[in-house]
Amino acid sequence: MPETTKWRDGVTVVRGRKLDLVLRDPSGTGRATALDFSGTGGQKTWIGTVTIQPSAKTGLHHHGRHEVAIYVLKGRSEIRWGDRLEFAAEVSVGDFVYFAPYVPHQELNLSDREAVDFLVVRSDNERIAIKLDGVPVDRPEMVF
């Protein structure tokens, strides 16, 4: 697999509007699954919130062997991933993002006036965040 594409499928975005359609379907059950995880028994899951201040961004990092999912509560963000952050997706309120283990990524707040808030679920309670060195590409491939 070419070096520039090995992380392309390491992030999944579930749009809030897709879930809204399921929830509003008259024949539905009032529930919609965004991301389905099984087999862990819930013993090591971490759930919390993350706030990124206006115009701020996280450093390039990954969470080791752990899976991470975020739900955008407030604001707009660009999620970038890959060894050189060569892939990107813009996300906003109601969107879900899933990070597979070891996927290098970064979160950016697109607003210069308001914070972006995420609800975060991690498959660990160890707070693993491994900082990485890397030179991001100038223009990532927009995905989704």
CSV table of C-alpha atoms in Angstrom, one decimal:
chain,number,residue,atom,x,y,z
A,1,MET,CA,0.0,0.0,0.0
A,2,PRO,CA,1.4,3.4,-0.9
A,3,GLU,CA,2.7,5.4,2.1
A,4,THR,CA,0.3,8.3,1.4
A,5,THR,CA,-2.8,6.2,1.5
A,6,LYS,CA,-2.3,3.7,4.3
A,7,TRP,CA,-4.4,5.7,6.8
A,8,ARG,CA,-7.1,6.8,4.5
A,9,ASP,CA,-9.7,4.3,5.9
A,10,GLY,CA,-8.6,4.7,9.5
A,11,VAL,CA,-11.3,7.3,10.4
A,12,THR,CA,-15.1,7.0,10.0
A,13,VAL,CA,-17.4,10.0,10.0
A,14,VAL,CA,-21.1,9.4,10.8
A,15,ARG,CA,-23.2,12.5,9.9
A,16,GLY,CA,-25.8,13.7,12.4
A,17,ARG,CA,-28.3,14.3,9.6
A,18,LYS,CA,-28.1,10.6,8.7
A,19,LEU,CA,-29.1,9.6,12.2
A,20,ASP,CA,-31.8,12.3,12.2
A,21,LEU,CA,-33.4,10.6,9.2
A,22,VAL,CA,-33.4,7.2,11.0
A,23,LEU,CA,-34.8,8.8,14.2
A,24,ARG,CA,-37.6,10.6,12.3
A,25,ASP,CA,-38.7,7.5,10.3
A,26,PRO,CA,-42.3,6.7,11.4
A,27,SER,CA,-41.5,3.0,11.3
A,28,GLY,CA,-38.4,3.4,13.4
A,29,THR,CA,-37.8,2.5,17.0
A,30,GLY,CA,-36.5,6.0,18.1
A,31,ARG,CA,-32.9,4.7,18.3
A,32,ALA,CA,-30.1,4.9,15.8
A,33,THR,CA,-26.7,3.3,16.0
A,34,ALA,CA,-23.8,5.5,15.0
A,35,LEU,CA,-20.9,3.2,15.7
A,36,ASP,CA,-21.3,-0.4,16.9
A,37,PHE,CA,-18.6,-1.8,19.2
A,38,SER,CA,-18.8,-5.2,20.8
A,39,GLY,CA,-16.7,-7.6,22.8
A,40,THR,CA,-15.2,-5.4,25.4
A,41,GLY,CA,-17.9,-5.7,28.1
A,42,GLY,CA,-17.6,-2.0,28.8
A,43,GLN,CA,-14.9,-2.5,31.5
A,44,LYS,CA,-12.3,-0.1,30.1
A,45,THR,CA,-14.3,2.5,28.3
A,46,TRP,CA,-13.5,6.2,29.0
A,47,ILE,CA,-16.2,8.8,28.2
A,48,GLY,CA,-15.6,12.5,28.6
A,49,THR,CA,-15.5,15.9,26.8
A,50,VAL,CA,-12.8,17.8,25.0
A,51,THR,CA,-12.9,21.5,24.3
A,52,ILE,CA,-10.7,23.1,21.7
A,53,GLN,CA,-10.4,26.9,22.0
A,54,PRO,CA,-11.0,29.3,19.0
A,55,SER,CA,-8.4,28.8,16.2
A,56,ALA,CA,-6.5,26.2,18.2
A,57,LYS,CA,-5.5,22.7,17.3
A,58,THR,CA,-4.1,19.6,18.9
A,59,GLY,CA,-0.7,18.3,18.1
A,60,LEU,CA,-0.2,15.3,15.8
A,61,HIS,CA,-0.8,12.3,18.0
A,62,HIS,CA,-2.4,8.8,18.3
A,63,HIS,CA,-3.9,6.7,21.1
A,64,GLY,CA,-1.9,3.5,20.7
A,65,ARG,CA,-3.9,0.3,20.7
A,66,HIS,CA,-7.1,2.1,21.7
A,67,GLU,CA,-10.1,3.1,19.7
A,68,VAL,CA,-11.6,6.6,20.0
A,69,ALA,CA,-14.9,8.0,18.9
A,70,ILE,CA,-16.0,11.6,19.2
A,71,TYR,CA,-19.4,13.3,18.8
A,72,VAL,CA,-19.4,17.0,18.0
A,73,LEU,CA,-21.5,18.9,20.6
A,74,LYS,CA,-20.7,22.5,19.5
A,75,GLY,CA,-18.8,24.2,16.8
A,76,ARG,CA,-17.0,23.2,13.6
A,77,SER,CA,-13.8,21.2,13.4
A,78,GLU,CA,-11.4,19.8,10.8
A,79,ILE,CA,-10.2,16.3,11.6
A,80,ARG,CA,-6.9,15.5,9.9
A,81,TRP,CA,-5.2,12.1,9.8
A,82,GLY,CA,-2.4,10.2,8.3
A,83,ASP,CA,1.4,10.2,8.8
A,84,ARG,CA,1.5,13.7,7.3
A,85,LEU,CA,-2.1,14.6,8.0
A,86,GLU,CA,-2.8,14.1,4.4
A,87,PHE,CA,-6.5,13.4,4.8
A,88,ALA,CA,-9.2,15.7,6.3
A,89,ALA,CA,-12.9,16.0,7.0
A,90,GLU,CA,-14.8,18.9,8.2
A,91,VAL,CA,-17.3,18.0,11.0
A,92,SER,CA,-19.9,19.9,12.9
A,93,VAL,CA,-22.7,19.6,15.4
A,94,GLY,CA,-24.2,16.1,15.4
A,95,ASP,CA,-21.4,14.4,13.5
A,96,PHE,CA,-19.5,11.3,14.9
A,97,VAL,CA,-15.9,10.5,14.1
A,98,TYR,CA,-14.2,7.1,14.8
A,99,PHE,CA,-10.4,6.7,15.1
A,100,ALA,CA,-9.0,3.2,14.6
A,101,PRO,CA,-6.0,2.2,16.8
A,102,TYR,CA,-2.7,3.9,16.0
A,103,VAL,CA,-4.1,6.3,13.4
A,104,PRO,CA,-2.1,9.6,13.6
A,105,HIS,CA,-4.5,12.5,13.8
A,106,GLN,CA,-5.2,16.1,14.7
A,107,GLU,CA,-8.3,18.1,15.6
A,108,LEU,CA,-8.5,21.8,14.5
A,109,ASN,CA,-11.1,24.4,15.6
A,110,LEU,CA,-12.3,26.2,12.4
A,111,SER,CA,-13.7,29.2,14.3
A,112,ASP,CA,-11.8,32.2,15.5
A,113,ARG,CA,-14.7,33.1,17.9
A,114,GLU,CA,-16.1,30.1,19.6
A,115,ALA,CA,-14.8,26.9,21.1
A,116,VAL,CA,-15.5,23.4,19.6
A,117,ASP,CA,-16.8,20.8,22.1
A,118,PHE,CA,-16.6,17.0,21.6
A,119,LEU,CA,-18.0,14.2,23.6
A,120,VAL,CA,-15.3,11.5,23.5
A,121,VAL,CA,-15.5,7.7,24.1
A,122,ARG,CA,-12.2,5.8,24.3
A,123,SER,CA,-11.7,2.0,24.6
A,124,ASP,CA,-9.4,2.6,27.6
A,125,ASN,CA,-9.1,4.5,30.8
A,126,GLU,CA,-5.3,4.9,30.5
A,127,ARG,CA,-5.2,8.3,28.8
A,128,ILE,CA,-2.7,7.1,26.2
A,129,ALA,CA,-1.9,10.0,23.8
A,130,ILE,CA,1.4,9.5,22.0
A,131,LYS,CA,2.8,12.8,20.5
A,132,LEU,CA,4.2,12.4,17.0
A,133,ASP,CA,6.7,14.4,15.0
A,134,GLY,CA,5.7,15.1,11.4
A,135,VAL,CA,5.4,17.8,8.8
A,136,PRO,CA,1.8,18.1,7.6
A,137,VAL,CA,1.0,18.4,3.9
A,138,ASP,CA,-0.1,21.8,2.7
A,139,ARG,CA,-3.4,20.6,1.3
A,140,PRO,CA,-4.9,17.4,2.6
A,141,GLU,CA,-7.3,15.3,0.6
A,142,MET,CA,-10.8,16.2,1.8
A,143,VAL,CA,-12.7,12.9,2.5
A,144,PHE,CA,-16.5,12.5,2.8
